[in-house]
Amino acid sequence: MITQHTVEALRARVNEARTRGLKIGFVPTMGNLHKGHISLIDRAKAECDFVVSSIFVNPLQFNDASDLERYPRTLPEDQAKLEAASCDLLFAPNVAEMYPNGRDEHTIVHVPKVSEGLCGGSRPGHFDGVSTVVMKLFNQVNADVAYFGEKDFQQVAVIKKMVADLSMAISIVTVPTARADDGLALSSRNGYLTPTERAIAPGLYQALQGIAKALQDGISMPKSIANATLQLNQQGFRCDYLEVRRASDLAPAIAGDQDVVVIGAAYLGNARLIDNLITRLNRVID
Ligand code: PAF
């Protein structure tokens, strides 16, 4: 695997692959890679001929300076993992390469509606930062297909809408969330958990499963959510949000909806964990 740090060098390599008629797959990341990221690379390798990954801790999507500062940066270890997964090219630009004129004058891509509420509500500006950097990376890499993890359900919805609205010539593939044996969704932020918190952490996914089961059992949506919130807070989480949304467009679920995503975020110690559960209810919400 080769690592390129500039857009110019990246483009030269990808163009070379394109001239050979290769199908280009792209896996954008912020590094500190885990098995979830590698499952994206594996899927891209299975479906494409030349796989590019990127590692860039994007300052634009952090609404909290201390969160940006402590975000784990583990380039040598990540390079070894990508190499082992047979990734073909790593693009690892620095901030000056991505934002040469600084952040304040940079064009911002704003995707309305799906970026509002949920994580967009708790992290103002976060999805503008995500859509802006992903748009840039898509233009820089010029791939045929890009791969994203389902754990970041709202992020994927934002990116899919951006691609559709702006008629971008790239396909988006979503890959199921990779989980630890106890159900915890793999995330770079799990590294912030102490051993005690790590033992409690699967409680978030269990709370989502609890809401889905309660809805199936005919318990009202507000009551299902209130019970799960109470349970999480008693376990030591600080619940950020728990919601039931329509899976197709992330609009709040209403009477008659059956295909829903139960989605949540909660703080545990120094970590903010997110997760979701896509489910088809055997009865419509009333
Ligand atoms: O999911 C992530 O790691 C990031 O939000 C992404 C898509 C790489 C953009 O910085």
Tab-separated table of C-alpha atoms and ligand atoms in Angstrom:
chain	number	residue	atom	x	y	z
A	1	MET	CA	0.000	0.000	0.000
A	2	ILE	CA	1.201	3.471	-0.754
A	3	THR	CA	0.434	6.530	1.381
A	4	GLN	CA	-0.041	9.914	-0.274
A	5	HIS	CA	-0.285	13.162	1.629
A	6	THR	CA	-1.179	15.601	-1.156
A	7	VAL	CA	-4.198	15.893	-3.416
A	8	GLU	CA	-1.913	16.132	-6.447
A	9	ALA	CA	-0.136	12.848	-5.689
A	10	LEU	CA	-3.429	11.137	-4.830
A	11	ARG	CA	-4.983	12.225	-8.141
A	12	ALA	CA	-1.978	11.011	-10.136
A	13	ARG	CA	-2.251	7.516	-8.582
A	14	VAL	CA	-6.024	7.255	-8.955
A	15	ASN	CA	-5.874	8.491	-12.571
A	16	GLU	CA	-3.316	5.791	-13.297
A	17	ALA	CA	-5.725	3.157	-11.910
A	18	ARG	CA	-8.617	4.686	-13.894
A	19	THR	CA	-6.623	4.523	-17.129
A	20	ARG	CA	-6.212	0.817	-16.474
A	21	GLY	CA	-10.031	0.597	-16.354
A	22	LEU	CA	-10.135	-0.249	-12.647
A	23	LYS	CA	-13.239	0.295	-10.510
A	24	ILE	CA	-12.312	2.573	-7.609
A	25	GLY	CA	-13.707	2.053	-4.101
A	26	PHE	CA	-13.285	4.608	-1.312
A	27	VAL	CA	-13.438	4.275	2.489
A	28	PRO	CA	-13.146	7.658	4.234
A	29	THR	CA	-12.138	7.523	7.926
A	30	MET	CA	-10.702	9.629	10.715
A	31	GLY	CA	-8.245	6.863	11.614
A	32	ASN	CA	-7.804	4.914	14.859
A	33	LEU	CA	-9.045	2.004	12.823
A	34	HIS	CA	-10.953	-0.932	14.287
A	35	LYS	CA	-12.660	-4.023	12.867
A	36	GLY	CA	-15.636	-1.923	11.754
A	37	HIS	CA	-13.393	0.130	9.435
A	38	ILE	CA	-11.702	-3.028	8.184
A	39	SER	CA	-15.115	-4.517	7.326
A	40	LEU	CA	-15.621	-1.480	5.048
A	41	ILE	CA	-12.254	-2.105	3.382
A	42	ASP	CA	-13.125	-5.816	2.983
A	43	ARG	CA	-16.430	-4.951	1.311
A	44	ALA	CA	-14.710	-2.422	-0.962
A	45	LYS	CA	-12.035	-4.991	-1.869
A	46	ALA	CA	-14.758	-7.532	-2.719
A	47	GLU	CA	-16.588	-5.104	-5.011
A	48	CYS	CA	-13.840	-2.909	-6.500
A	49	ASP	CA	-10.450	-3.299	-8.187
A	50	PHE	CA	-8.577	-0.456	-6.479
A	51	VAL	CA	-9.370	0.626	-2.920
A	52	VAL	CA	-8.506	4.031	-1.490
A	53	SER	CA	-8.937	4.881	2.180
A	54	SER	CA	-8.434	8.273	3.776
A	55	ILE	CA	-7.420	9.260	7.279
A	56	PHE	CA	-8.153	12.849	8.172
A	57	VAL	CA	-9.306	14.123	11.556
A	58	ASN	CA	-11.532	16.833	10.170
A	59	PRO	CA	-11.553	19.926	12.406
A	60	LEU	CA	-14.686	21.251	10.682
A	61	GLN	CA	-16.890	18.540	12.170
A	62	PHE	CA	-15.830	19.013	15.813
A	63	ASN	CA	-17.951	21.520	17.681
A	64	ASP	CA	-15.807	21.063	20.780
A	65	ALA	CA	-12.098	21.997	20.611
A	66	SER	CA	-11.080	19.611	23.414
A	67	ASP	CA	-12.844	16.718	21.629
A	68	LEU	CA	-10.806	17.483	18.489
A	69	GLU	CA	-7.568	17.728	20.429
A	70	ARG	CA	-7.897	14.396	22.223
A	71	TYR	CA	-9.232	12.475	19.192
A	72	PRO	CA	-6.840	9.493	18.829
A	73	ARG	CA	-4.261	9.817	16.034
A	74	THR	CA	-2.568	6.482	15.338
A	75	LEU	CA	-1.264	6.702	11.766
A	76	PRO	CA	1.512	4.016	11.876
A	77	GLU	CA	-0.826	1.415	13.457
A	78	ASP	CA	-3.588	2.354	10.990
A	79	GLN	CA	-1.206	2.008	8.047
A	80	ALA	CA	-0.291	-1.503	9.214
A	81	LYS	CA	-3.985	-2.471	9.509
A	82	LEU	CA	-4.796	-1.106	6.047
A	83	GLU	CA	-1.774	-2.853	4.603
A	84	ALA	CA	-2.913	-6.161	6.167
A	85	ALA	CA	-6.384	-5.608	4.655
A	86	SER	CA	-4.785	-5.118	1.209
A	87	CYS	CA	-5.937	-1.523	0.852
A	88	ASP	CA	-4.221	-0.115	-2.261
A	89	LEU	CA	-3.768	3.537	-1.360
A	90	LEU	CA	-4.027	5.628	1.794
A	91	PHE	CA	-4.664	9.354	1.487
A	92	ALA	CA	-3.529	11.075	4.702
A	93	PRO	CA	-3.559	14.839	4.171
A	94	ASN	CA	-2.824	17.396	6.875
A	95	VAL	CA	-5.124	20.301	7.753
A	96	ALA	CA	-3.213	22.779	5.546
A	97	GLU	CA	-3.611	20.471	2.535
A	98	MET	CA	-7.354	20.221	3.086
A	99	TYR	CA	-8.047	23.801	4.179
A	100	PRO	CA	-5.199	25.892	2.667
A	101	ASN	CA	-7.093	29.155	3.176
A	102	GLY	CA	-8.143	28.354	6.716
A	103	ARG	CA	-11.537	27.241	7.902
A	104	ASP	CA	-13.372	30.531	8.160
A	105	GLU	CA	-13.564	31.335	4.450
A	106	HIS	CA	-14.172	27.796	3.318
A	107	THR	CA	-17.291	26.923	1.297
A	108	ILE	CA	-19.673	24.920	3.460
A	109	VAL	CA	-21.996	22.212	2.212
A	110	HIS	CA	-25.241	22.231	4.181
A	111	VAL	CA	-27.696	19.369	3.795
A	112	PRO	CA	-31.078	20.452	5.194
A	113	LYS	CA	-33.617	18.418	7.179
A	114	VAL	CA	-31.792	15.085	7.709
A	115	SER	CA	-28.887	16.917	9.333
A	116	GLU	CA	-31.209	18.513	11.897
A	117	GLY	CA	-32.022	17.023	15.300
A	118	LEU	CA	-30.465	13.842	16.757
A	119	CYS	CA	-26.641	14.269	16.580
A	120	GLY	CA	-27.136	17.429	14.498
A	121	GLY	CA	-29.103	18.906	17.407
A	122	SER	CA	-26.510	18.003	20.062
A	123	ARG	CA	-23.459	18.879	17.946
A	124	PRO	CA	-24.199	22.169	16.137
A	125	GLY	CA	-22.358	22.409	12.808
A	126	HIS	CA	-21.208	18.787	12.949
A	127	PHE	CA	-22.971	17.633	9.789
A	128	ASP	CA	-21.985	20.753	7.832
A	129	GLY	CA	-18.394	19.754	8.636
A	130	VAL	CA	-19.037	16.151	7.613
A	131	SER	CA	-20.780	16.972	4.330
A	132	THR	CA	-18.148	19.570	3.429
A	133	VAL	CA	-15.193	17.241	3.998
A	134	VAL	CA	-16.890	14.251	2.374
A	135	MET	CA	-17.740	16.355	-0.693
A	136	LYS	CA	-14.090	17.468	-0.875
A	137	LEU	CA	-12.785	13.926	-0.438
A	138	PHE	CA	-15.180	12.628	-3.090
A	139	ASN	CA	-13.901	15.282	-5.525
A	140	GLN	CA	-10.287	14.542	-4.643
A	141	VAL	CA	-10.487	10.745	-4.825
A	142	ASN	CA	-12.953	10.503	-7.716
A	143	ALA	CA	-14.110	6.997	-6.750
A	144	ASP	CA	-16.995	4.991	-8.206
A	145	VAL	CA	-18.304	3.743	-4.858
A	146	ALA	CA	-17.876	4.912	-1.254
A	147	TYR	CA	-18.446	2.766	1.837
A	148	PHE	CA	-19.856	3.928	5.189
A	149	GLY	CA	-20.779	2.157	8.431
A	150	GLU	CA	-24.423	1.917	9.445
A	151	LYS	CA	-23.549	2.899	13.027
A	152	ASP	CA	-23.450	6.502	11.836
A	153	PHE	CA	-27.003	6.246	10.511
A	154	GLN	CA	-27.665	9.989	10.365
A	155	GLN	CA	-24.289	10.650	8.731
A	156	VAL	CA	-25.105	8.152	5.981
A	157	ALA	CA	-28.536	9.763	5.465
A	158	VAL	CA	-26.868	13.190	5.146
A	159	ILE	CA	-24.290	11.903	2.650
A	160	LYS	CA	-26.872	10.039	0.557
A	161	LYS	CA	-29.024	13.172	0.344
A	162	MET	CA	-26.020	15.328	-0.577
A	163	VAL	CA	-25.051	12.900	-3.352
A	164	ALA	CA	-28.625	12.764	-4.689
A	165	ASP	CA	-29.311	16.518	-4.415
A	166	LEU	CA	-26.028	17.511	-6.072
A	167	SER	CA	-26.225	14.762	-8.745
A	168	MET	CA	-22.835	13.407	-7.739
A	169	ALA	CA	-21.599	10.438	-9.776
A	170	ILE	CA	-20.750	8.143	-6.880
A	171	SER	CA	-22.650	5.217	-5.309
A	172	ILE	CA	-22.959	4.979	-1.544
A	173	VAL	CA	-22.860	1.553	0.098
A	174	THR	CA	-23.802	1.099	3.756
A	175	VAL	CA	-22.171	-1.734	5.712
A	176	PRO	CA	-23.800	-3.235	8.875
A	177	THR	CA	-22.433	-2.090	12.228
A	178	ALA	CA	-19.556	-4.205	13.558
A	179	ARG	CA	-20.174	-5.165	17.186
A	180	ALA	CA	-18.201	-6.675	20.067
A	181	ASP	CA	-19.474	-10.036	21.375
A	182	ASP	CA	-21.521	-8.243	24.032
A	183	GLY	CA	-23.282	-6.075	21.430
A	184	LEU	CA	-21.353	-2.811	21.840
A	185	ALA	CA	-20.976	-1.070	18.483
A	186	LEU	CA	-17.280	-0.728	17.621
A	187	SER	CA	-16.165	2.896	17.712
A	188	SER	CA	-12.923	4.796	18.078
A	189	ARG	CA	-14.572	6.539	21.034
A	190	ASN	CA	-14.850	3.242	22.966
A	191	GLY	CA	-11.168	3.784	23.787
A	192	TYR	CA	-12.219	6.582	26.173
A	193	LEU	CA	-14.118	4.105	28.395
A	194	THR	CA	-12.660	2.850	31.679
A	195	PRO	CA	-12.986	-0.941	32.274
A	196	THR	CA	-16.051	-0.323	34.484
A	197	GLU	CA	-17.672	1.896	31.849
A	198	ARG	CA	-16.800	-0.597	29.111
A	199	ALA	CA	-18.781	-3.253	31.023
A	200	ILE	CA	-21.807	-0.923	31.174
A	201	ALA	CA	-21.511	0.344	27.576
A	202	PRO	CA	-23.559	-2.428	25.835
A	203	GLY	CA	-26.512	-0.984	27.795
A	204	LEU	CA	-27.067	1.561	24.999
A	205	TYR	CA	-27.763	-1.118	22.386
A	206	GLN	CA	-29.854	-3.032	24.937
A	207	ALA	CA	-31.918	0.121	25.509
A	208	LEU	CA	-32.566	0.394	21.747
A	209	GLN	CA	-33.566	-3.278	21.658
A	210	GLY	CA	-35.818	-2.644	24.675
A	211	ILE	CA	-37.602	0.202	22.848
A	212	ALA	CA	-38.114	-1.928	19.718
A	213	LYS	CA	-39.529	-4.783	21.827
A	214	ALA	CA	-41.804	-2.461	23.797
A	215	LEU	CA	-43.200	-1.021	20.528
A	216	GLN	CA	-43.765	-4.557	19.206
A	217	ASP	CA	-45.599	-5.332	22.458
A	218	GLY	CA	-47.929	-2.380	21.963
A	219	ILE	CA	-46.422	-0.013	24.525
A	220	SER	CA	-46.689	3.602	23.343
A	221	MET	CA	-43.655	5.295	21.831
A	222	PRO	CA	-43.309	7.986	24.570
A	223	LYS	CA	-43.564	5.366	27.324
A	224	SER	CA	-41.106	2.987	25.594
A	225	ILE	CA	-38.584	5.806	25.267
A	226	ALA	CA	-39.131	7.122	28.804
A	227	ASN	CA	-38.554	3.641	30.289
A	228	ALA	CA	-35.349	3.157	28.273
A	229	THR	CA	-34.069	6.629	29.217
A	230	LEU	CA	-34.654	5.929	32.894
A	231	GLN	CA	-32.902	2.563	32.609
A	232	LEU	CA	-29.864	4.130	30.878
A	233	ASN	CA	-29.581	6.929	33.407
A	234	GLN	CA	-29.808	4.414	36.275
A	235	GLN	CA	-26.956	2.416	34.714
A	236	GLY	CA	-24.710	5.494	34.792
A	237	PHE	CA	-25.213	6.874	31.283
A	238	ARG	CA	-26.297	10.451	30.661
A	239	CYS	CA	-28.837	10.031	27.928
A	240	ASP	CA	-28.480	12.565	25.076
A	241	TYR	CA	-31.397	11.398	22.931
A	242	LEU	CA	-33.409	8.288	22.215
A	243	GLU	CA	-35.814	8.513	19.316
A	244	VAL	CA	-37.795	6.440	16.874
A	245	ARG	CA	-37.497	7.709	13.314
A	246	ARG	CA	-38.717	6.542	9.940
A	247	ALA	CA	-35.875	4.439	8.495
A	248	SER	CA	-36.272	5.705	4.928
A	249	ASP	CA	-35.764	9.443	5.550
A	250	LEU	CA	-35.170	9.896	9.296
A	251	ALA	CA	-38.404	11.880	9.704
A	252	PRO	CA	-39.982	11.439	13.168
A	253	ALA	CA	-41.980	8.189	13.163
A	254	ILE	CA	-45.711	8.772	13.058
A	255	ALA	CA	-48.845	6.655	13.250
A	256	GLY	CA	-48.815	4.121	10.431
A	257	ASP	CA	-45.011	3.824	10.147
A	258	GLN	CA	-43.635	0.299	10.343
A	259	ASP	CA	-40.042	0.464	9.055
A	260	VAL	CA	-38.262	2.467	11.700
A	261	VAL	CA	-34.852	3.082	13.182
A	262	VAL	CA	-34.520	3.286	16.945
A	263	ILE	CA	-31.606	5.655	17.359
A	264	GLY	CA	-29.782	7.006	20.380
A	265	ALA	CA	-26.782	8.745	21.860
A	266	ALA	CA	-25.606	8.736	25.463
A	267	TYR	CA	-22.607	9.950	27.409
A	268	LEU	CA	-20.702	7.463	29.534
A	269	GLY	CA	-17.734	8.966	31.378
A	270	ASN	CA	-15.661	10.781	28.760
A	271	ALA	CA	-17.255	9.012	25.815
A	272	ARG	CA	-20.310	9.928	23.787
A	273	LEU	CA	-21.672	6.715	22.307
A	274	ILE	CA	-24.144	6.446	19.428
A	275	ASP	CA	-26.008	3.449	18.085
A	276	ASN	CA	-29.142	2.478	16.197
A	277	LEU	CA	-31.396	-0.463	15.470
A	278	ILE	CA	-33.270	-0.710	12.201
A	279	THR	CA	-36.437	-2.664	12.722
A	280	ARG	CA	-39.672	-3.621	10.986
A	281	LEU	CA	-42.455	-3.428	13.548
A	282	ASN	CA	-45.040	-6.193	13.357
A	283	ARG	CA	-47.663	-3.571	14.126
A	284	VAL	CA	-47.867	0.066	13.019
A	285	ILE	CA	-47.087	2.790	15.540
A	286	ASP	CA	-50.257	4.309	16.949
B	1	PAF	O1	-17.298	8.735	9.972
B	1	PAF	C1	-16.201	9.325	9.955
B	1	PAF	O2	-15.167	8.781	10.317
B	1	PAF	C2	-16.147	10.766	9.489
B	1	PAF	O3	-17.292	11.462	9.858
B	1	PAF	C3	-15.893	10.911	7.977
B	1	PAF	C4	-17.018	10.315	7.153
B	1	PAF	C5	-14.583	10.221	7.620
B	1	PAF	C6	-15.774	12.393	7.611
B	1	PAF	O4	-14.742	13.009	8.301
